[in-house]
Tab-separated table of C-alpha atoms and ligand atoms in Angstrom:
chain	number	residue	atom	x	y	z
A	15	MET	CA	-13.589	5.743	48.321
A	16	SER	CA	-12.712	7.823	51.400
A	17	TRP	CA	-10.124	7.026	53.989
A	18	HIS	CA	-11.076	7.638	57.627
A	19	VAL	CA	-8.151	8.361	59.974
A	20	LEU	CA	-8.883	7.951	63.725
A	21	GLY	CA	-6.521	10.097	65.834
A	22	ALA	CA	-5.395	13.600	64.862
A	23	GLY	CA	-2.106	12.904	66.520
A	24	SER	CA	1.483	12.542	65.178
A	25	LEU	CA	1.126	9.575	62.688
A	26	GLY	CA	-2.571	10.174	62.012
A	27	GLY	CA	-1.775	13.739	61.021
A	28	LEU	CA	1.203	12.661	58.980
A	29	TRP	CA	-0.755	10.134	57.026
A	30	ALA	CA	-4.004	12.297	56.641
A	31	ALA	CA	-1.884	15.255	55.321
A	32	ARG	CA	-0.044	13.209	52.649
A	33	LEU	CA	-3.245	11.376	51.522
A	34	ALA	CA	-5.043	14.648	51.197
A	35	ARG	CA	-2.291	16.438	49.276
A	36	ALA	CA	-2.325	13.593	46.757
A	37	GLY	CA	-5.940	14.136	46.227
A	38	VAL	CA	-7.091	10.996	48.078
A	39	PRO	CA	-10.402	11.593	50.027
A	40	VAL	CA	-9.740	11.544	53.702
A	41	GLN	CA	-11.685	12.344	56.825
A	42	LEU	CA	-10.110	12.742	60.358
A	43	ILE	CA	-12.035	11.255	63.293
A	44	LEU	CA	-11.673	13.475	66.455
A	45	ARG	CA	-12.223	12.204	70.006
A	46	ASP	CA	-15.329	14.339	70.705
A	47	ALA	CA	-17.469	17.415	69.831
A	48	SER	CA	-15.236	19.775	71.661
A	49	ARG	CA	-12.084	18.408	70.090
A	50	LEU	CA	-13.773	18.647	66.658
A	51	ALA	CA	-14.715	22.251	67.381
A	52	ALA	CA	-11.208	23.095	68.319
A	53	TYR	CA	-9.918	21.384	65.225
A	54	ARG	CA	-12.353	23.217	62.927
A	55	ARG	CA	-11.321	26.526	64.425
A	56	ALA	CA	-7.719	25.750	63.484
A	57	GLY	CA	-9.028	25.060	59.957
A	58	GLY	CA	-7.192	21.833	59.442
A	59	LEU	CA	-3.824	20.215	59.910
A	60	THR	CA	-0.284	21.750	59.489
A	61	LEU	CA	2.418	19.473	58.472
A	62	VAL	CA	6.145	20.516	58.801
A	63	GLU	CA	8.486	18.900	56.478
A	64	GLN	CA	12.206	19.911	56.326
A	65	GLY	CA	11.346	23.082	58.109
A	66	GLN	CA	8.534	24.057	55.622
A	67	ALA	CA	5.077	24.271	57.117
A	68	ARG	CA	1.931	23.617	54.902
A	69	HIS	CA	-1.638	23.612	55.884
A	70	TYR	CA	-4.070	20.811	54.852
A	71	PRO	CA	-7.885	21.534	55.453
A	72	VAL	CA	-8.700	17.869	55.934
A	73	PRO	CA	-12.284	17.525	57.007
A	74	GLY	CA	-13.058	16.311	60.562
A	75	GLN	CA	-15.856	14.467	62.216
A	76	THR	CA	-16.425	12.393	65.386
A	77	ALA	CA	-17.395	8.766	65.863
A	78	ALA	CA	-20.993	9.887	66.191
A	79	ASP	CA	-21.200	10.794	62.438
A	80	SER	CA	-23.371	8.400	60.569
A	81	ALA	CA	-21.421	7.864	57.295
A	82	PRO	CA	-20.280	4.291	56.743
A	83	ILE	CA	-16.607	3.545	57.037
A	84	GLN	CA	-14.883	1.339	54.528
A	85	ARG	CA	-11.196	1.966	55.109
A	86	LEU	CA	-9.923	3.074	58.483
A	87	LEU	CA	-6.397	3.929	59.612
A	88	LEU	CA	-6.394	3.468	63.452
A	89	ALA	CA	-3.682	5.895	64.543
A	90	CYS	CA	-4.084	6.054	68.293
A	91	LYS	CA	-1.919	4.601	71.001
A	92	ALA	CA	-2.151	0.927	71.656
A	93	TYR	CA	-4.094	1.445	74.964
A	94	ASP	CA	-6.802	3.480	73.255
A	95	ALA	CA	-7.333	1.171	70.270
A	96	GLU	CA	-9.963	-1.213	71.786
A	97	SER	CA	-12.192	1.620	73.008
A	98	ALA	CA	-11.737	3.591	69.759
A	99	ILE	CA	-12.907	0.684	67.580
A	100	ALA	CA	-15.860	-0.161	69.919
A	101	ALA	CA	-17.282	3.331	69.202
A	102	LEU	CA	-16.815	2.938	65.516
A	103	LYS	CA	-18.088	-0.568	65.099
A	104	PRO	CA	-21.515	0.301	64.115
A	105	ARG	CA	-20.281	2.476	61.258
A	106	LEU	CA	-18.086	-0.253	59.664
A	107	ALA	CA	-19.324	-1.200	56.123
A	108	PRO	CA	-19.404	-4.935	55.188
A	109	GLY	CA	-15.909	-5.974	54.122
A	110	ALA	CA	-14.362	-2.821	55.862
A	111	GLU	CA	-10.567	-2.749	56.004
A	112	LEU	CA	-8.698	-1.526	59.213
A	113	ILE	CA	-5.005	-0.568	59.266
A	114	LEU	CA	-3.705	-0.849	62.809
A	115	LEU	CA	-0.701	1.457	63.322
A	116	GLN	CA	-0.054	0.577	67.005
A	117	ASN	CA	3.327	-0.222	68.357
A	118	GLY	CA	3.929	-3.500	70.214
A	119	LEU	CA	1.507	-6.428	70.201
A	120	GLY	CA	-1.721	-7.254	71.945
A	121	SER	CA	-3.875	-4.318	70.800
A	122	GLN	CA	-4.162	-5.705	67.196
A	123	ASP	CA	-5.716	-8.969	68.438
A	124	ALA	CA	-8.007	-7.144	70.836
A	125	VAL	CA	-9.245	-4.975	67.999
A	126	ALA	CA	-9.660	-7.883	65.552
A	127	ALA	CA	-11.613	-9.804	68.044
A	128	GLN	CA	-14.200	-7.052	68.201
A	129	VAL	CA	-14.698	-6.884	64.357
A	130	PRO	CA	-14.643	-10.395	63.072
A	131	ASN	CA	-16.222	-9.250	59.726
A	132	ALA	CA	-13.589	-6.638	58.994
A	133	ARG	CA	-10.132	-7.258	57.534
A	134	CYS	CA	-7.459	-6.169	59.949
A	135	ILE	CA	-4.186	-5.117	58.381
A	136	PHE	CA	-1.192	-4.866	60.853
A	137	ALA	CA	1.353	-2.114	60.354
A	138	SER	CA	4.811	-1.534	61.748
A	139	SER	CA	6.337	1.862	61.037
A	140	THR	CA	9.741	3.458	61.406
A	141	GLU	CA	8.557	6.920	60.426
A	142	GLY	CA	8.889	9.486	63.062
A	143	ALA	CA	6.602	12.407	63.744
A	144	PHE	CA	5.629	14.561	66.794
A	145	ARG	CA	3.094	17.245	67.639
A	146	ASP	CA	4.361	20.745	68.080
A	147	GLY	CA	2.073	21.958	70.842
A	148	ALA	CA	4.159	25.031	71.409
A	149	ALA	CA	3.264	26.461	67.886
A	150	PRO	CA	0.331	28.809	67.330
A	151	GLU	CA	-1.594	25.897	65.547
A	152	GLY	CA	-1.073	23.995	68.719
A	153	GLU	CA	-1.571	20.324	68.624
A	154	TRP	CA	-2.828	20.302	64.953
A	155	ARG	CA	0.724	20.949	63.909
A	156	VAL	CA	2.758	17.751	63.142
A	157	VAL	CA	6.418	17.780	62.569
A	158	PHE	CA	7.703	15.010	60.288
A	159	ALA	CA	10.881	14.215	62.182
A	160	GLY	CA	12.315	11.040	60.672
A	161	GLN	CA	12.005	9.477	57.236
A	162	GLY	CA	11.221	5.779	57.557
A	163	HIS	CA	9.096	2.910	56.151
A	164	THR	CA	5.822	1.224	56.921
A	165	TRP	CA	5.376	-2.528	56.562
A	166	LEU	CA	1.764	-3.731	56.210
A	167	GLY	CA	0.420	-7.274	56.386
A	168	ASP	CA	-2.484	-9.460	57.289
A	169	PRO	CA	-1.566	-12.522	59.313
A	170	LEU	CA	-4.723	-14.279	58.028
A	171	ASP	CA	-4.626	-13.495	54.344
A	172	ASN	CA	-1.394	-12.638	52.417
A	173	THR	CA	-3.338	-10.998	49.481
A	174	PRO	CA	-1.864	-7.423	49.231
A	175	ALA	CA	-4.430	-4.745	49.945
A	176	SER	CA	-5.922	-3.163	46.830
A	177	TRP	CA	-5.146	0.473	47.900
A	178	LEU	CA	-1.331	0.260	48.018
A	179	ASP	CA	-1.208	2.397	44.878
A	180	GLU	CA	-2.851	5.260	46.831
A	181	LEU	CA	-0.094	5.093	49.336
A	182	GLU	CA	2.415	5.221	46.403
A	183	ARG	CA	0.733	8.241	45.080
A	184	SER	CA	0.729	9.881	48.440
A	185	GLY	CA	4.515	9.373	48.933
A	186	ILE	CA	4.060	7.053	51.902
A	187	PRO	CA	6.970	4.631	51.760
A	188	HIS	CA	5.510	1.232	52.348
A	189	GLN	CA	5.832	-2.514	51.631
A	190	TRP	CA	3.521	-5.419	51.828
A	191	SER	CA	4.911	-7.861	54.274
A	192	PRO	CA	4.112	-11.540	54.137
A	193	ASP	CA	5.414	-11.915	57.693
A	194	ILE	CA	4.114	-8.807	59.533
A	195	LEU	CA	4.033	-10.702	62.887
A	196	SER	CA	7.702	-11.481	62.659
A	197	ARG	CA	8.441	-7.665	62.041
A	198	LEU	CA	6.171	-6.678	64.975
A	199	TRP	CA	7.861	-9.183	67.275
A	200	ARG	CA	11.307	-8.042	66.196
A	201	LYS	CA	10.325	-4.392	66.892
A	202	LEU	CA	8.835	-5.408	70.192
A	203	ALA	CA	12.045	-7.144	71.168
A	204	LEU	CA	14.147	-4.134	70.247
A	205	ASN	CA	11.884	-1.866	72.318
A	206	CYS	CA	12.035	-4.175	75.224
A	207	ALA	CA	15.837	-4.389	75.181
A	208	ILE	CA	16.227	-0.594	75.016
A	209	ASN	CA	13.293	1.494	76.107
A	210	PRO	CA	12.710	0.290	79.745
A	211	LEU	CA	16.521	0.611	80.577
A	212	THR	CA	16.597	4.133	79.222
A	213	VAL	CA	13.649	4.980	81.512
A	214	LEU	CA	15.191	3.356	84.588
A	215	TYR	CA	18.726	4.771	84.024
A	216	ASP	CA	17.179	8.127	82.782
A	217	CYS	CA	19.425	8.260	79.887
A	218	ARG	CA	19.530	8.669	76.043
A	219	ASN	CA	19.725	5.410	74.075
A	220	GLY	CA	23.585	5.826	73.957
A	221	GLY	CA	23.764	5.733	77.735
A	222	LEU	CA	23.026	1.964	77.417
A	223	ARG	CA	26.590	1.461	76.175
A	224	GLU	CA	27.534	1.672	79.869
A	225	HIS	CA	25.267	-1.282	80.646
A	226	PRO	CA	26.457	-3.912	78.091
A	227	THR	CA	25.849	-6.944	80.297
A	228	GLU	CA	22.384	-5.987	81.217
A	229	VAL	CA	21.564	-5.448	77.530
A	230	ALA	CA	23.080	-8.682	76.486
A	231	THR	CA	21.256	-10.674	79.093
A	232	LEU	CA	17.925	-9.117	78.081
A	233	CYS	CA	18.665	-9.935	74.391
A	234	ALA	CA	19.379	-13.575	75.209
A	235	GLU	CA	16.093	-13.931	77.069
A	236	LEU	CA	14.154	-12.153	74.366
A	237	GLY	CA	15.714	-14.383	71.784
A	238	GLU	CA	14.560	-17.359	73.778
A	239	LEU	CA	11.111	-15.908	74.008
A	240	LEU	CA	10.838	-15.239	70.201
A	241	ALA	CA	11.993	-18.803	69.463
A	242	THR	CA	9.402	-20.266	71.916
A	243	CYS	CA	6.617	-18.106	70.432
A	244	GLY	CA	7.342	-19.540	66.937
A	245	GLN	CA	9.266	-16.465	65.732
A	246	PRO	CA	12.783	-17.705	65.330
A	247	ALA	CA	13.536	-15.362	62.416
A	248	ALA	CA	12.806	-12.415	64.580
A	249	ALA	CA	15.435	-13.707	67.066
A	250	GLN	CA	18.271	-13.794	64.575
A	251	ASP	CA	21.202	-11.511	65.515
A	252	LEU	CA	18.930	-9.613	67.988
A	253	HIS	CA	21.789	-8.525	70.168
A	254	ALA	CA	23.821	-7.305	67.249
A	255	GLU	CA	20.880	-5.226	66.017
A	256	VAL	CA	20.151	-3.844	69.387
A	257	GLN	CA	23.714	-2.734	69.707
A	258	ARG	CA	23.628	-1.119	66.236
A	259	VAL	CA	20.444	0.694	67.074
A	260	ILE	CA	21.886	1.990	70.360
A	261	GLN	CA	24.891	3.327	68.499
A	262	ALA	CA	22.804	4.821	65.647
A	263	THR	CA	20.278	6.560	67.971
A	264	ALA	CA	22.762	7.280	70.738
A	265	ALA	CA	21.822	10.909	70.985
A	266	ASN	CA	18.052	10.194	71.117
A	267	TYR	CA	15.714	9.579	73.997
A	268	SER	CA	13.591	6.416	73.449
A	269	SER	CA	9.863	6.917	72.917
A	270	MET	CA	9.131	5.455	76.412
A	271	HIS	CA	11.600	7.828	77.925
A	272	GLN	CA	9.906	10.672	76.221
A	273	ASP	CA	6.473	9.615	77.417
A	274	VAL	CA	7.614	9.144	81.043
A	275	ALA	CA	9.543	12.428	81.040
A	276	ARG	CA	6.443	14.213	79.922
A	277	GLY	CA	4.200	12.457	82.440
A	278	ARG	CA	2.374	10.615	79.718
A	279	ARG	CA	1.082	7.070	79.779
A	280	SER	CA	3.494	4.616	78.161
A	281	GLU	CA	2.728	1.654	75.991
A	282	ILE	CA	4.429	-0.800	78.525
A	283	ALA	CA	1.553	-3.228	78.484
A	284	TYR	CA	1.932	-3.799	74.736
A	285	LEU	CA	5.766	-4.201	74.925
A	286	LEU	CA	7.408	-5.532	78.120
A	287	GLY	CA	4.002	-6.513	79.578
A	288	TYR	CA	3.080	-8.504	76.469
A	289	ALA	CA	6.484	-10.164	76.403
A	290	CYS	CA	6.187	-11.267	79.991
A	291	ALA	CA	2.625	-12.598	79.565
A	292	ALA	CA	3.689	-14.524	76.512
A	293	ALA	CA	6.655	-16.061	78.499
A	294	GLN	CA	4.270	-16.980	81.227
A	295	ARG	CA	1.765	-18.623	78.862
A	296	HIS	CA	4.648	-20.796	77.589
A	297	GLY	CA	5.832	-21.710	81.038
A	298	LEU	CA	9.136	-19.937	80.223
A	299	VAL	CA	10.996	-18.417	83.163
A	300	LEU	CA	12.832	-15.324	82.046
A	301	ALA	CA	14.202	-13.870	85.277
A	302	HIS	CA	15.774	-10.652	84.072
A	303	LEU	CA	12.919	-9.633	81.774
A	304	GLU	CA	10.351	-10.167	84.619
A	305	ALA	CA	12.592	-8.273	87.032
A	306	LEU	CA	12.866	-5.420	84.477
A	307	HIS	CA	9.082	-5.419	84.155
A	308	ALA	CA	8.668	-5.225	87.902
A	309	ARG	CA	11.271	-2.351	88.150
A	310	LEU	CA	9.558	-0.467	85.409
A	311	ARG	CA	6.090	-0.963	86.813
A	312	GLY	CA	7.425	0.321	90.261
A	313	HIS	CA	9.056	3.385	88.595
A	314	LEU	CA	5.901	4.316	86.784
A	315	SER	CA	3.661	3.832	89.769
A	316	ALA	CA	5.970	6.094	91.852
A	317	ARG	CA	5.493	8.813	89.335
A	318	GLY	CA	1.602	8.316	89.322
A	319	LEU	CA	1.694	6.747	85.734
A	320	PRO	CA	-0.270	3.687	84.783
A	321	SER	CA	1.894	0.639	85.123
A	322	HIS	CA	-0.028	-1.571	82.749
B	18	NAD	P1	-0.376	10.487	69.377
B	18	NAD	O1	-0.652	10.473	70.864
B	18	NAD	O2	0.412	11.553	68.823
B	18	NAD	O3	-1.734	10.444	68.621
B	18	NAD	C1	-2.846	9.564	68.944
B	18	NAD	C2	-4.084	10.403	68.735
B	18	NAD	O4	-5.230	9.611	68.925
B	18	NAD	C3	-4.255	11.560	69.808
B	18	NAD	O5	-4.581	12.755	69.132
B	18	NAD	C4	-5.447	11.050	70.594
B	18	NAD	O6	-6.292	12.075	71.106
B	18	NAD	C5	-6.181	10.296	69.564
B	18	NAD	N1	-7.298	9.395	70.006
B	18	NAD	C6	-7.158	8.444	70.974
B	18	NAD	N2	-8.374	7.709	71.226
B	18	NAD	C7	-9.182	8.315	70.300
B	18	NAD	C8	-10.581	8.131	69.952
B	18	NAD	N3	-11.327	7.196	70.636
B	18	NAD	N4	-11.209	8.874	69.003
B	18	NAD	C9	-10.520	9.834	68.326
B	18	NAD	N5	-9.133	10.067	68.577
B	18	NAD	C10	-8.541	9.307	69.523
B	18	NAD	O7	0.265	8.968	68.992
B	18	NAD	P2	1.234	8.747	67.830
B	18	NAD	O8	2.672	9.217	68.272
B	18	NAD	O9	0.758	9.084	66.481
B	18	NAD	O10	1.330	7.033	67.991
B	18	NAD	C11	0.305	6.254	67.425
B	18	NAD	C12	0.795	4.844	67.415
B	18	NAD	O11	1.881	4.840	66.471
B	18	NAD	C13	1.411	4.370	68.857
B	18	NAD	O12	1.184	3.060	69.049
B	18	NAD	C14	2.879	4.747	68.585
B	18	NAD	O13	3.786	3.822	69.410
B	18	NAD	C15	3.107	4.318	67.149
B	18	NAD	N6	4.313	5.021	66.523
B	18	NAD	C16	4.466	6.312	66.592
B	18	NAD	C17	5.529	6.891	65.929
B	18	NAD	C18	5.728	8.420	65.992
B	18	NAD	O14	6.811	8.919	65.462
B	18	NAD	N7	4.848	9.204	66.547
B	18	NAD	C19	6.408	6.122	65.246
B	18	NAD	C20	6.161	4.753	65.081
B	18	NAD	C21	5.108	4.117	65.763
B	19	KPL	O1	11.803	2.461	68.442
B	19	KPL	C1	12.465	2.990	69.284
B	19	KPL	C2	11.783	3.765	70.442
B	19	KPL	O2	12.320	4.734	70.903
B	19	KPL	O3	10.607	3.456	70.719
B	19	KPL	C3	13.893	2.835	69.338
B	19	KPL	C4	14.661	3.915	68.822
B	19	KPL	C5	14.261	1.592	68.422
B	19	KPL	C6	14.462	2.416	70.606
B	19	KPL	O4	13.896	1.148	71.124
C-alpha cells in the first residue's frame, strides 16, 4: 500500500526520503502543476544527513490526480492543513488513515471534522529539518538538522496503527502514545512560554534567561490553563522543563523567531491563539498570556505578517 505525503517541505521531505529508501511505496503531493513540473525537473528530493547528500527520486503528483489515497501524511503548516485536506477529500478511500504532523492544536480538529470517515492520527515530533534553498537543488533539498522522536496517537481509538513496522524499517524513531493530546498540550505550553518572547525580545532562546519573572508568570498561567482543560499531567513541572529547554537550546532561535525573521507566516493561531481561545471558553482570565498574545499580534501586524 502506498503512502501519500502532502507537502514537499522539511518534514514531508524527511519522511518521504526515509520511507522511499526503505522500499516503502511513497508518492509526494505537490501544491499545483507548476510546482510539480519544477519538482520533476529536479528529479526528486535530496536529503542531507550528517553532511552527506543523497538523492531520492520519489514520484510526485498533485491533488488533481485520481488514484485513491489510503494512507496520508499531512506535512504542511497548521494554517494550510484545512484547505489541503479539502482538496484531497474526494480521493480518500474508505477507511483511509491520515497522520497529522502539525505543531500546536486546532488544525487537527479542523481536519478531522472534514473527514468523519477517515481515521485521524495526531503526531508530535521533536525531529528537526529545514529546506536548503541556497543549494542548486533549491527547495527540494532537505537538511536533517536534529535527531528526535515522533509520538503518534489517536484520541478516539487507542489501537496502534498497523503500519508502525514500516516506520521502524524506515528508521523513523517513533512511539505509539496512548495520550497524544497530553503531549501536544505540553509542547504547545512550552512553545507559548518560549517562542513569543524570543520574537518580542528579538533574541535566541538563551536570551530569555534575562527575563526569568516573565517566563515564570507565563508558566504559572499556562499550568492553570492545562489543568482547567483537563490536562493536569501536561502541567507537571512545566516551569522546570521550560527552564531546561531554554538552557539546552540557548544558542538557537525558536521556530517562531525564524519564521518572523524571514518574513514568513507563523503558527501563532495554533499556539498562543489556541491557548487564549481555550482560556476564554473556560471563563479563565489569564492576564499575562492575553497581554503577550496582544503584543505578539501587534508585532506581527506591524511587519505585515498575519496575526492569526
Ligand atoms: P514546510 O513549510 O517546510 O513544508 C510545508 C510544505 O507544505 C511546503 O512545501 C508547502 O508548499 C506545502 N503545502 C502547503 N499546502 C499544500 C497543499 N495544499 N498541497 C501541497 N503542498 C502544500 O513546513 P515544515 O517545517 O515541514 O512543518 C510542517 C509542520 O511540522 C508544521 O506544523 C511545523 O510546525 C511542524 N514541525 C516542523 C519541524 C521542522 O523541523 N521543520 C519540527 C517539528 C514540527
Ligand atoms: O520547539 C521549539 C521551537 O522553537 O518551536 C522549542 C525549541 C522547544 C522552543 O519553544
